[in-house]
Coordinates of C-alpha atoms and ligand atoms in Angstrom, one line a residue:
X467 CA 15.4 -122.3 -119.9
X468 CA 12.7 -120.3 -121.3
X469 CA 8.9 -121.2 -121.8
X470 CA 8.4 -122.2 -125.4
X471 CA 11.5 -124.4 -125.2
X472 CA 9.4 -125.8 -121.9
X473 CA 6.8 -126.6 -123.8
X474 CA 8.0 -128.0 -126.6
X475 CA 9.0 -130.6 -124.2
X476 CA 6.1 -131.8 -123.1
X477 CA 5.1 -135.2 -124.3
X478 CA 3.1 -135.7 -126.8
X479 CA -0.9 -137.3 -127.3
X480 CA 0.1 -140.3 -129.1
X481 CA 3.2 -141.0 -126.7
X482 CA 1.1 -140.6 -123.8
X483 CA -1.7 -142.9 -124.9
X484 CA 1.4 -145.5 -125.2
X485 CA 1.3 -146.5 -121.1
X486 CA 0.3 -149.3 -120.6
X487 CA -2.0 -148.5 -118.1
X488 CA -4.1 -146.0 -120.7
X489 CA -4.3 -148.7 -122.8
X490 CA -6.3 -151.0 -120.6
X491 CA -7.9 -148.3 -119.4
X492 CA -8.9 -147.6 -123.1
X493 CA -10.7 -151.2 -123.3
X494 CA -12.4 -150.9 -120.0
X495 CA -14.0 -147.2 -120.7
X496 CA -13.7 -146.5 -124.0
X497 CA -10.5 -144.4 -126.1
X498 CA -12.8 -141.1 -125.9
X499 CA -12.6 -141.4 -122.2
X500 CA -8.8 -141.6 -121.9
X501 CA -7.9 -139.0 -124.7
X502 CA -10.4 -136.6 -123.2
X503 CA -8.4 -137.1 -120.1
X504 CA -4.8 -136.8 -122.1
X505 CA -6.2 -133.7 -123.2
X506 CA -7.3 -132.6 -120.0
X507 CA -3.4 -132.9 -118.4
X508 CA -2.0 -131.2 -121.5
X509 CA -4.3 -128.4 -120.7
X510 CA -3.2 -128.5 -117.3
X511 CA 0.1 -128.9 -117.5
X512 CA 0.6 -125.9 -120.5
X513 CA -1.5 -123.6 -117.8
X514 CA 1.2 -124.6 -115.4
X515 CA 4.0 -123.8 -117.6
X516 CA 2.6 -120.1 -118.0
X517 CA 2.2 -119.8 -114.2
X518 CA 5.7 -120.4 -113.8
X519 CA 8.2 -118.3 -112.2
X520 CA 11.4 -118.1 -114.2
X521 CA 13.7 -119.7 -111.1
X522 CA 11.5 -122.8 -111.5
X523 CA 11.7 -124.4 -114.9
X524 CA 14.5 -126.2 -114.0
X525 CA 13.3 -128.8 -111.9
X526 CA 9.4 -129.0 -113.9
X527 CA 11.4 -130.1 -116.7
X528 CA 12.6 -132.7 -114.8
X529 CA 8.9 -133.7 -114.0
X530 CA 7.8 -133.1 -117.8
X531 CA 7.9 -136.8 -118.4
X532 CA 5.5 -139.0 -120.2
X533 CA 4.9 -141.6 -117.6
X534 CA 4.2 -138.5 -115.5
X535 CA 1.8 -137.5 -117.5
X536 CA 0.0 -140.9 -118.3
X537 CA -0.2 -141.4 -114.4
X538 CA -2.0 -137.8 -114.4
X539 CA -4.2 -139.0 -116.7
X540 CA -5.1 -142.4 -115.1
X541 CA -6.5 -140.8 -112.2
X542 CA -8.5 -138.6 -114.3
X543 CA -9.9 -141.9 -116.1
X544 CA -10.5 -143.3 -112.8
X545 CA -12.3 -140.2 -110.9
X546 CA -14.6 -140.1 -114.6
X547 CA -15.6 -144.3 -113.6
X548 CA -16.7 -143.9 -110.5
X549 CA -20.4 -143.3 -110.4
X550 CA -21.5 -139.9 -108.6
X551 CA -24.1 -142.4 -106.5
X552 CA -21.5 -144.7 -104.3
X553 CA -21.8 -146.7 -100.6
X554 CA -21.8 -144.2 -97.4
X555 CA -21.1 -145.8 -94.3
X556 CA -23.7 -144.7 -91.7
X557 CA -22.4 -144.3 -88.3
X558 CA -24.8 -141.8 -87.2
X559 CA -26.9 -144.5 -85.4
X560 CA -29.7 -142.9 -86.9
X561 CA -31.5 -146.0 -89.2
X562 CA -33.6 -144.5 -92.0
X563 CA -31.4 -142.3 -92.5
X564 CA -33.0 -139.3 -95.8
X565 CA -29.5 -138.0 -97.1
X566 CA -27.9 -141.9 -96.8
X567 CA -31.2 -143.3 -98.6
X568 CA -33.5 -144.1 -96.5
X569 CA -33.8 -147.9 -95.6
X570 CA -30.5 -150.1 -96.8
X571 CA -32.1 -153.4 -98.3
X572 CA -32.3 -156.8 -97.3
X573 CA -29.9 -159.8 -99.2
X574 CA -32.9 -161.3 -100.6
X575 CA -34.0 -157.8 -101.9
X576 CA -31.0 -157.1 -103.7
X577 CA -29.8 -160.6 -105.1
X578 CA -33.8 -160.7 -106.5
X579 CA -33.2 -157.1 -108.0
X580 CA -29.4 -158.5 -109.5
X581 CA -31.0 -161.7 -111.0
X582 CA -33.5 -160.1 -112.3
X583 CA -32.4 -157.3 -114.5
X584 CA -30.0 -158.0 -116.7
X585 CA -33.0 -160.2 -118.8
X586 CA -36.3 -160.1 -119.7
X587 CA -38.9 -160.6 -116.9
X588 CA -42.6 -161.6 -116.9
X589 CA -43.6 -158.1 -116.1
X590 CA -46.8 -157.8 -117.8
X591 CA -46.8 -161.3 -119.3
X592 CA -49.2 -164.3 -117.7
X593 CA -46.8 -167.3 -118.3
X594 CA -49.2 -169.9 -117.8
X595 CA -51.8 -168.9 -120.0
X596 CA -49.1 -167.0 -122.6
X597 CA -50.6 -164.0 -123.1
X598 CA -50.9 -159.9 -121.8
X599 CA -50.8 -160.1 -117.9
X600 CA -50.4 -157.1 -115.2
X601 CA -48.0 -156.2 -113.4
X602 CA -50.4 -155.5 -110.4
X603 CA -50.6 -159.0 -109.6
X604 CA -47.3 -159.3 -109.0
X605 CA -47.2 -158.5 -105.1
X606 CA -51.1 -159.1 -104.8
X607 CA -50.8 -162.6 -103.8
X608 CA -47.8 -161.7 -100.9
X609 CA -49.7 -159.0 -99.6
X610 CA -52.5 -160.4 -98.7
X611 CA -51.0 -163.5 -96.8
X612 CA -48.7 -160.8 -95.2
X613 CA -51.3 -158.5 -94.1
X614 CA -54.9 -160.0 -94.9
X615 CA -55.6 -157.0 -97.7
X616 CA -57.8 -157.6 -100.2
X617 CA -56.2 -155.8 -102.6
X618 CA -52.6 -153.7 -103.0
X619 CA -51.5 -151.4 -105.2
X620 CA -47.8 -150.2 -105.6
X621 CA -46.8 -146.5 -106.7
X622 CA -43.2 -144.2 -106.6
X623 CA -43.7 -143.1 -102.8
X624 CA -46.2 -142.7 -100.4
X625 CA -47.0 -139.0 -101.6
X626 CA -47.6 -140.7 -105.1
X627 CA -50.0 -142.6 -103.1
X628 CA -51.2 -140.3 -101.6
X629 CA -52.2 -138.1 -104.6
X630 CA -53.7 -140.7 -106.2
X631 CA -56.0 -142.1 -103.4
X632 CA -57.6 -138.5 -103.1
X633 CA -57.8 -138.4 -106.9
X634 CA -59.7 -141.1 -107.3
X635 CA -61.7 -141.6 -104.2
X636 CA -62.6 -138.0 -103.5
X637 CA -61.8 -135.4 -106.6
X638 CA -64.4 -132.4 -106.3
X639 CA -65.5 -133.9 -102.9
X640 CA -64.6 -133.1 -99.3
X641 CA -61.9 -135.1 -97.2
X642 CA -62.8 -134.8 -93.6
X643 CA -59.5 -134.3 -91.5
X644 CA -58.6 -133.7 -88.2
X645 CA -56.7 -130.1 -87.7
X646 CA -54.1 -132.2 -85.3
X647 CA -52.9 -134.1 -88.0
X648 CA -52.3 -131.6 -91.3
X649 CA -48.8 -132.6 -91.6
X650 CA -46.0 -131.6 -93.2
X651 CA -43.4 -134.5 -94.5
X652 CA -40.3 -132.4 -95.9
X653 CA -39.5 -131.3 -99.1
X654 CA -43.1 -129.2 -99.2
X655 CA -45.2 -132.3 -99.2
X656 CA -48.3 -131.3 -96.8
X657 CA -51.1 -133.0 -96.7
X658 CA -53.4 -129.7 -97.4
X659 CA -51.5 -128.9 -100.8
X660 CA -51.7 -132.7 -102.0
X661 CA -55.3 -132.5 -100.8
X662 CA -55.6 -129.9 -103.0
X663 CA -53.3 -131.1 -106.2
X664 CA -56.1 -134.3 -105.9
X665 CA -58.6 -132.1 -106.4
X666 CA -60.6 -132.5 -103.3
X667 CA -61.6 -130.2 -100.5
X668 CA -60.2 -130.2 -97.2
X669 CA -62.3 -130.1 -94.3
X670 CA -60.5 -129.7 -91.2
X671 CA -62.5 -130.7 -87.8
X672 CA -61.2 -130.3 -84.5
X673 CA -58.5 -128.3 -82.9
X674 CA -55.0 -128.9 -82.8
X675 CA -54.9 -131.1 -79.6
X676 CA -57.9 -132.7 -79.5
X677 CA -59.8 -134.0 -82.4
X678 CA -63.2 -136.1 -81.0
X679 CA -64.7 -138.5 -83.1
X680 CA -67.6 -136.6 -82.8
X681 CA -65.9 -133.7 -85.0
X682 CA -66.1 -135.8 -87.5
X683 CA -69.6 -136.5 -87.2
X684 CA -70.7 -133.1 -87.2
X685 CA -69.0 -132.0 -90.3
X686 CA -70.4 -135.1 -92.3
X687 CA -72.9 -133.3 -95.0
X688 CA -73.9 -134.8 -98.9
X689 CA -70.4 -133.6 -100.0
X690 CA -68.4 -135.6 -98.0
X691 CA -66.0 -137.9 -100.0
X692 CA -64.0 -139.5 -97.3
X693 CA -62.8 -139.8 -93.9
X694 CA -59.0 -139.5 -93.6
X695 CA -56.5 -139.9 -90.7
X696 CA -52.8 -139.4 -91.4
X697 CA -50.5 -140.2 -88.9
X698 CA -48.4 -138.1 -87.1
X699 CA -45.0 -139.9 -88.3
X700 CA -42.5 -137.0 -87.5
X701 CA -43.9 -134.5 -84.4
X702 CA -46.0 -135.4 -81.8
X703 CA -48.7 -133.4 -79.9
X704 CA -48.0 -133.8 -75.8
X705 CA -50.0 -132.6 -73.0
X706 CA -54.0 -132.5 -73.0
X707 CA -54.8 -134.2 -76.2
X708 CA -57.0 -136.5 -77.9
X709 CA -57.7 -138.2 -81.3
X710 CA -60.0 -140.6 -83.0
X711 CA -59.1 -143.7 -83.4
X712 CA -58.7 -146.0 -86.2
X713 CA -62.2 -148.1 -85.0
X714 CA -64.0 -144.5 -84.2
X715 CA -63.1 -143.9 -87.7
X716 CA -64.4 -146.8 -89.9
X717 CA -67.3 -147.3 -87.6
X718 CA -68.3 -143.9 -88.1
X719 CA -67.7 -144.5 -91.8
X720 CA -69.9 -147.8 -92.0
X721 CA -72.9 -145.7 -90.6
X722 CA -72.5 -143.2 -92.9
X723 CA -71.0 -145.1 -96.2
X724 CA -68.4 -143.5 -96.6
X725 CA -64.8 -144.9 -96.9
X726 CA -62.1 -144.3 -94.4
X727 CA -58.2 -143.8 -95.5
X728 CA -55.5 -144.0 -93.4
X729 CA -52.3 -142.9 -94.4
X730 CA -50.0 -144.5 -92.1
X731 CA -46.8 -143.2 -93.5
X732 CA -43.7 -145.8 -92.1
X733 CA -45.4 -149.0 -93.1
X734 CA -44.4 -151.3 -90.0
X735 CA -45.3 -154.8 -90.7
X736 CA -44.7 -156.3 -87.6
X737 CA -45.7 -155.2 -83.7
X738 CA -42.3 -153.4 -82.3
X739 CA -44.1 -152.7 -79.0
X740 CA -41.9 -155.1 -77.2
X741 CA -39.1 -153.3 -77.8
X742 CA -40.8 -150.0 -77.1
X743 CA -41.5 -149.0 -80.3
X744 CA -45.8 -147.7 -80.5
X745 CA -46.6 -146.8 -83.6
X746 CA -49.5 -148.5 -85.9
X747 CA -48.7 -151.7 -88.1
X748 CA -50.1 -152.5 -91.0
X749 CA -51.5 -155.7 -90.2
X750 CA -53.4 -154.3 -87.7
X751 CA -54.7 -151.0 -88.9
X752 CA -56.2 -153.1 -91.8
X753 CA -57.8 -155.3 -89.0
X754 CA -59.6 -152.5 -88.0
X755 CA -61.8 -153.3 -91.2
X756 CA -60.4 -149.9 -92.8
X757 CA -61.0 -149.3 -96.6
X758 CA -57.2 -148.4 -97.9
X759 CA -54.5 -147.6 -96.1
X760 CA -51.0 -146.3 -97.9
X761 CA -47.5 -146.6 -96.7
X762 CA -43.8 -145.9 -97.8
X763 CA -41.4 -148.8 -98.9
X764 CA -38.1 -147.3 -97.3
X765 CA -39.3 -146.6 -94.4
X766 CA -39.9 -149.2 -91.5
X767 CA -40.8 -151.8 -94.4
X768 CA -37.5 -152.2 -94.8
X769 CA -38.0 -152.3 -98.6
X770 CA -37.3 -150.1 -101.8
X771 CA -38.3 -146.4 -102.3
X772 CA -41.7 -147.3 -103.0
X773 CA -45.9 -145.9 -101.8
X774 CA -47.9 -149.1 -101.2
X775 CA -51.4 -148.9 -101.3
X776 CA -53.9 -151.6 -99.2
X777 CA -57.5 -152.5 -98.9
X778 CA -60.5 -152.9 -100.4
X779 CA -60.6 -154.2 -103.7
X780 CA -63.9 -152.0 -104.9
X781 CA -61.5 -148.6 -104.3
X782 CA -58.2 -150.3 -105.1
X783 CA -59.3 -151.4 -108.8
X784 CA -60.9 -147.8 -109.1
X785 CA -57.3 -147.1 -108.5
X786 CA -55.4 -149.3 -110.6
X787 CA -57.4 -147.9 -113.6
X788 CA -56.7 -144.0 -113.0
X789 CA -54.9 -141.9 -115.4
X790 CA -52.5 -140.9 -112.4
X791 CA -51.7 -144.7 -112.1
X792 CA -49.7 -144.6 -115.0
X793 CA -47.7 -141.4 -114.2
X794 CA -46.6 -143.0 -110.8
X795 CA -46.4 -146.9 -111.4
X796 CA -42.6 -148.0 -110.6
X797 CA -40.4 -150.4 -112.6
X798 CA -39.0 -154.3 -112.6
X799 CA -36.2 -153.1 -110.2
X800 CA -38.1 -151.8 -107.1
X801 CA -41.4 -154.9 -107.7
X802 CA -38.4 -157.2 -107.7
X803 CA -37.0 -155.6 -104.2
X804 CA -40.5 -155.3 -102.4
X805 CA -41.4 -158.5 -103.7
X806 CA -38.2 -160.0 -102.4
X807 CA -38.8 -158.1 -98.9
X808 CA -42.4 -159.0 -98.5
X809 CA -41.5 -162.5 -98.8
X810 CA -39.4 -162.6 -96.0
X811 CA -42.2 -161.3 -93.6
X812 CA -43.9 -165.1 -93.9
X813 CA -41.4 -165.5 -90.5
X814 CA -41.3 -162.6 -88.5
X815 CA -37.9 -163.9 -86.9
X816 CA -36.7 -164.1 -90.4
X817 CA -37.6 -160.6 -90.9
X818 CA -36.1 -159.4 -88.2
X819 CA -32.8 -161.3 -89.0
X820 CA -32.7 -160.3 -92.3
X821 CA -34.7 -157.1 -93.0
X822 CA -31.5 -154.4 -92.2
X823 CA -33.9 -152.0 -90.6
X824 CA -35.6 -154.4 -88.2
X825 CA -32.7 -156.1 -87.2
X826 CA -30.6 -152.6 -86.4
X827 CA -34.0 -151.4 -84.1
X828 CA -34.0 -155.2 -82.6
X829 CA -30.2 -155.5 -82.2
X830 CA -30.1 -156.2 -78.1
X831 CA -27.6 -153.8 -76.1
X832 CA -24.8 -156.9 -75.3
X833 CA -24.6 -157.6 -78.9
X834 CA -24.0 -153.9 -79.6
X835 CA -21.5 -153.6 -77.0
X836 CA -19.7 -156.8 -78.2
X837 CA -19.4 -155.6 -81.7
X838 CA -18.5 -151.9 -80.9
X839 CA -15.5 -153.5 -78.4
X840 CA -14.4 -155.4 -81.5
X841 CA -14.6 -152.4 -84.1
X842 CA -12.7 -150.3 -80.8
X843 CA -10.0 -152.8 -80.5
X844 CA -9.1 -152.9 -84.6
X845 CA -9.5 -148.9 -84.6
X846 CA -7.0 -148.5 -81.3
X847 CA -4.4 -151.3 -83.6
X848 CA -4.8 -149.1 -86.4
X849 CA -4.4 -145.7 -84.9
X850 CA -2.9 -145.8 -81.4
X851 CA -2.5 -142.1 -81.4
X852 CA -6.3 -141.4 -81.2
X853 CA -8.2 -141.5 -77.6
X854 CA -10.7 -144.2 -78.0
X855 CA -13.4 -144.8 -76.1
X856 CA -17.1 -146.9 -75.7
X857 CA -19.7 -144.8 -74.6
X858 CA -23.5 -145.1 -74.2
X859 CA -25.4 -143.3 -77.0
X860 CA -29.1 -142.7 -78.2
X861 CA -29.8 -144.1 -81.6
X862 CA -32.9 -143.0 -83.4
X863 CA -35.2 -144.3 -86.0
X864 CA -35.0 -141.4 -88.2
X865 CA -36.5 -140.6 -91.5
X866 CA -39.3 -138.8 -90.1
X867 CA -40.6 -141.9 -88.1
X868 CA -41.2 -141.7 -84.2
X869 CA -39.2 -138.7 -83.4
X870 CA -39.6 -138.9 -79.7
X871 CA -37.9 -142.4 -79.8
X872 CA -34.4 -143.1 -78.7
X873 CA -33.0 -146.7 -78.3
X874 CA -30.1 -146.9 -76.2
X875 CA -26.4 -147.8 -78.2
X876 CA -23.3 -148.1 -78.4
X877 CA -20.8 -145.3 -80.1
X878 CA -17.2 -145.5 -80.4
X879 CA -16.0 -142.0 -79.2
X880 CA -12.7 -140.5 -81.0
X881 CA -10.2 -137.5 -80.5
X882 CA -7.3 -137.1 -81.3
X883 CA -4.4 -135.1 -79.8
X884 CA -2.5 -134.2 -83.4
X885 CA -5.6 -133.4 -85.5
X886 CA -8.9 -131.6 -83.9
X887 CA -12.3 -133.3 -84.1
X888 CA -13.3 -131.5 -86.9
X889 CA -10.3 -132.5 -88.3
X890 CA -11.0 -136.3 -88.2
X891 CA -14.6 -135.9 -88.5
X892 CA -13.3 -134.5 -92.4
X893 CA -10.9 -137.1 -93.3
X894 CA -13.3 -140.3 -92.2
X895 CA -15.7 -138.5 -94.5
X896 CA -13.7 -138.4 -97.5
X897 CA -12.1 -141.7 -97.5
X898 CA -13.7 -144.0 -99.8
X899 CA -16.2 -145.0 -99.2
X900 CA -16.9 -141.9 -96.5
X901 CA -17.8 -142.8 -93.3
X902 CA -20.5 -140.5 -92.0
X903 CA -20.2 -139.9 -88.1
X904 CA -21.6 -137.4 -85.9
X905 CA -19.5 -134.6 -83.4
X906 CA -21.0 -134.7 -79.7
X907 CA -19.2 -132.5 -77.1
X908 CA -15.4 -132.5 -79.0
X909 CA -15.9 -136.6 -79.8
X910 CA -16.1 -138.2 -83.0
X911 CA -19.3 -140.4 -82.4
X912 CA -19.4 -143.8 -84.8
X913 CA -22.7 -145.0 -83.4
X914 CA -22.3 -149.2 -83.7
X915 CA -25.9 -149.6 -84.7
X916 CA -26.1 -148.8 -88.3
X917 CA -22.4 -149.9 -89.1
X918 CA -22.6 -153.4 -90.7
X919 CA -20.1 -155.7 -89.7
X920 CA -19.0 -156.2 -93.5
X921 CA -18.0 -152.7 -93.1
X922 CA -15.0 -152.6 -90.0
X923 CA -12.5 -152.9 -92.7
X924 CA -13.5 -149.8 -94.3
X925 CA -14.1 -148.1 -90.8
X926 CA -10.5 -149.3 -89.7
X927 CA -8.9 -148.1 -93.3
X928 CA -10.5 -144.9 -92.8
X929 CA -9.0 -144.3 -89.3
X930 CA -5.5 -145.7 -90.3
X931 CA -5.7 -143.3 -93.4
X932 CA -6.9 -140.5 -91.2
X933 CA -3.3 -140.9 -89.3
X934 CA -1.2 -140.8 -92.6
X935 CA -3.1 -137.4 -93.7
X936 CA -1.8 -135.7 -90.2
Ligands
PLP2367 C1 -43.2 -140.3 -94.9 C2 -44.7 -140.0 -95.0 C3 -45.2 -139.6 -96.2 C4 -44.4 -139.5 -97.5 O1 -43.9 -140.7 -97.9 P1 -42.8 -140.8 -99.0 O2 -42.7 -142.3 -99.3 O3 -41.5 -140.2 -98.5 O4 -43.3 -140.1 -100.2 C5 -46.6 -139.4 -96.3 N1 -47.3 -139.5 -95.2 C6 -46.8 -139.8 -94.0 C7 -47.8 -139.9 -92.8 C8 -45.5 -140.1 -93.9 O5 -45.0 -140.5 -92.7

């Protein structure tokens, strides 16, 4: 058979958009969608007509058929549905996790956010009195009986709040800081270029080890704008060291008037201590009597992607009425999350139940060892040709937050004899939804911390599937 005969034999448009399948698909995402996918095949299938060798026409005729075609085309459809941003299944064991998003949010976060959006909202609107309201009272009231503030303010992220904190307590004035803490975040946010971008001047006291409050003092001069202390969320300086503490800080601050900020950067609402975890709460560092303190949302919050600003009213208000306040104010979706988080910190057992970060740190070591047997027993069911074992593991916080940290877990350690470790790692990664694991020593670590139970049926799919593929 020769070519053109070939393809004047394959189906045509109008035929193809006949299956039955097209044709619901054509309701659900619209006829552009599907014919732009028809058209897509045809072009396929005529470029695989000219690749042909001569030998081989035979049997692609055979194949030329429109339900072949239409079947083509429905996976096409399909892929084109499925949004880009889709559910990863963490089983690295690390919790706030930056490529997999940060913190996962709580029920009450999420069913707020779903009943809220697809209607109108009060936003900006005082009910009561039927007029123009603002949408910064909307957390104000839970904030303050969560953490005694006087005032909050809530921007995109904590570099948001950042910038507009300097803006508008210290443009064309000088930020005392301590050279210990000049931090770099990631993704070129350091505190000395925000500094900057603010429009105040950094003035850097101490050395990199050891900052004494009396630094601080010295470098004081009819300039000075603020006192700042940022914490140390992702390194930490060991050996002979020293720093001012919160107290030194807004003590030194009273006797001068000046204000003191402390940008606290993983915006822990509750004391972790007991379970080993030392870094500053919010609660507390506001007890010190500080002026404003800022914070993410995604980090240990729990909450949505969000910078949360806390203290005094007199530099909050100032802040609320800046032209950068505009530029970096968030929408409905993430006030109704943190508002929906927030709330649940009125019980701090409720929190910890329920807010997904806090309960994977608090998660005790028999309930992790219970749940990763159960996972182990439906992965060994699924795929008894992989070597499965239990194994301790350390689990992290992640996202930048107490790197030296490691709380001890539970993995589910995999190899298999028919596919390498690479292998597997691979194909658990591109199931659907992928299951993100981590390779230790020629063992495919799923770290039981940060897999939700809701998830073993994906998990066990994935490993069945990952058989099937050999
Ligand atoms: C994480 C962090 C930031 C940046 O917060 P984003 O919410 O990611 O913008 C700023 N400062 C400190 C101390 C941090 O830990």
């Amino acid at each position: 058979m020769i070519k053109k005969d070939l393809l004047r034999k394959i189906p045509k448009m109008d035929e193809i958009l006949n299956d039955d399948k097209l044709r619901f698909l054509m309701e659900e995402q619209g006829r552009k969608t599907v014919v732009e996918a028809v058209r897509e095949v045809l072009d396929e299938i005529r470029g695989e007509i000219f690749n042909l060798a001569e030998e081989e026409t035979e049997a692609f005729q055979a194949k030329l058929t429109q339900a072949s075609a239409a079947a083509r085309a429905v996976l096409k459809v399909e892929a084109k549905a499925k949004p880009y941003l889709r559910p990863v299944i963490n089983a690295t064991g690390t919790i706030l996790h930056t490529n997999l998003g940060r913190a996962p949010l709580a029920r009450a976060a999420t069913e707020n956010v779903a009943q809220l959006l697809p209607g109108y909202s009060n936003l900006e609107y005082d009910v009561p009195k039927g007029k123009r309201g603002s949408r910064h009272d909307i957390l104000q009231k839970t904030m303050m009986e969560m953490t005694g503030a006087e005032d909050v303010m809530i921007v995109n992220n904590n570099a948001s709040a950042t910038l507009l904190v300097l803006s508008s307590m210290a443009a064309g004035k000088e930020v005392i800081v301590s050279r210990g803490e000049l931090v770099e975040i990631g993704g070129s946010f350091r505190i000395p270029d925000i500094m900057e971008q603010g429009g105040a001047k950094l003035r850097e006291v101490g050395t990199t080890n050891k900052t004494k409050i009396a630094d601080y003092e010295n470098a004081i001069n009819e300039n000075t704008g603020a006192l700042m202390k940022v914490h140390t969320s992702n390194y930490k300086v060991m050996g002979f060291t020293q720093e001012a503490s919160l107290e030194e800080l807004v003590e030194l601050g009273k006797k001068y008037d000046l204000p003191v900020i402390f940008d606290m950067g993983n915006g822990l609402m509750v004391d972790l201590s007991p379970y080993g975890l030392d870094e500053p709460n919010v609660p507390a560092s506001l007890d010190t009597g500080i002026d404003v303190i800022l914070f993410s949302g995604d980090k240990l919050l729990g909450g949505p992607q969000a910078g949360m600003i806390a203290g005094k009213k007199e530099y909050i208000e100032k802040m609320k009425k800046h032209p950068l306040a505009r530029a970096l104010r968030v929408d409905k979706m993430t006030f109704a999350a943190m508002e929906a988080t927030l709330m649940l910190y009125r019980d701090e057992d409720l929190a910890k139940k329920e807010i997904p970060v806090l309960r994977m740190i608090t998660e005790e070591k028999d309930s992790l060892t219970m749940r990763a047997e159960a996972l182990a027993e439906r992965i060994r069911e699924a795929n008894p040709a992989l070597k499965v074992r239990l194994i301790d593991a350390e689990d992290q916080i992640g996202g930048g937050s107490a790197p030296m940290f490691y709380l001890p877990g539970k993995a589910i350690a995999l190899s298999g004899e028919a596919c390498s470790t690479a292998e597997l790692e691979k194909r658990l990664r591109k199931s659907e939804p992928p299951v993100v694991g981590r390779i230790h020593e020629d063992e495919l670590l799923l770290a039981i911390r940060t897999i939700r139970e809701e998830e073993y049926d994906d998990v066990v799919r994935a490993v069945a599937a990952a058989k099937d593929s050999e």
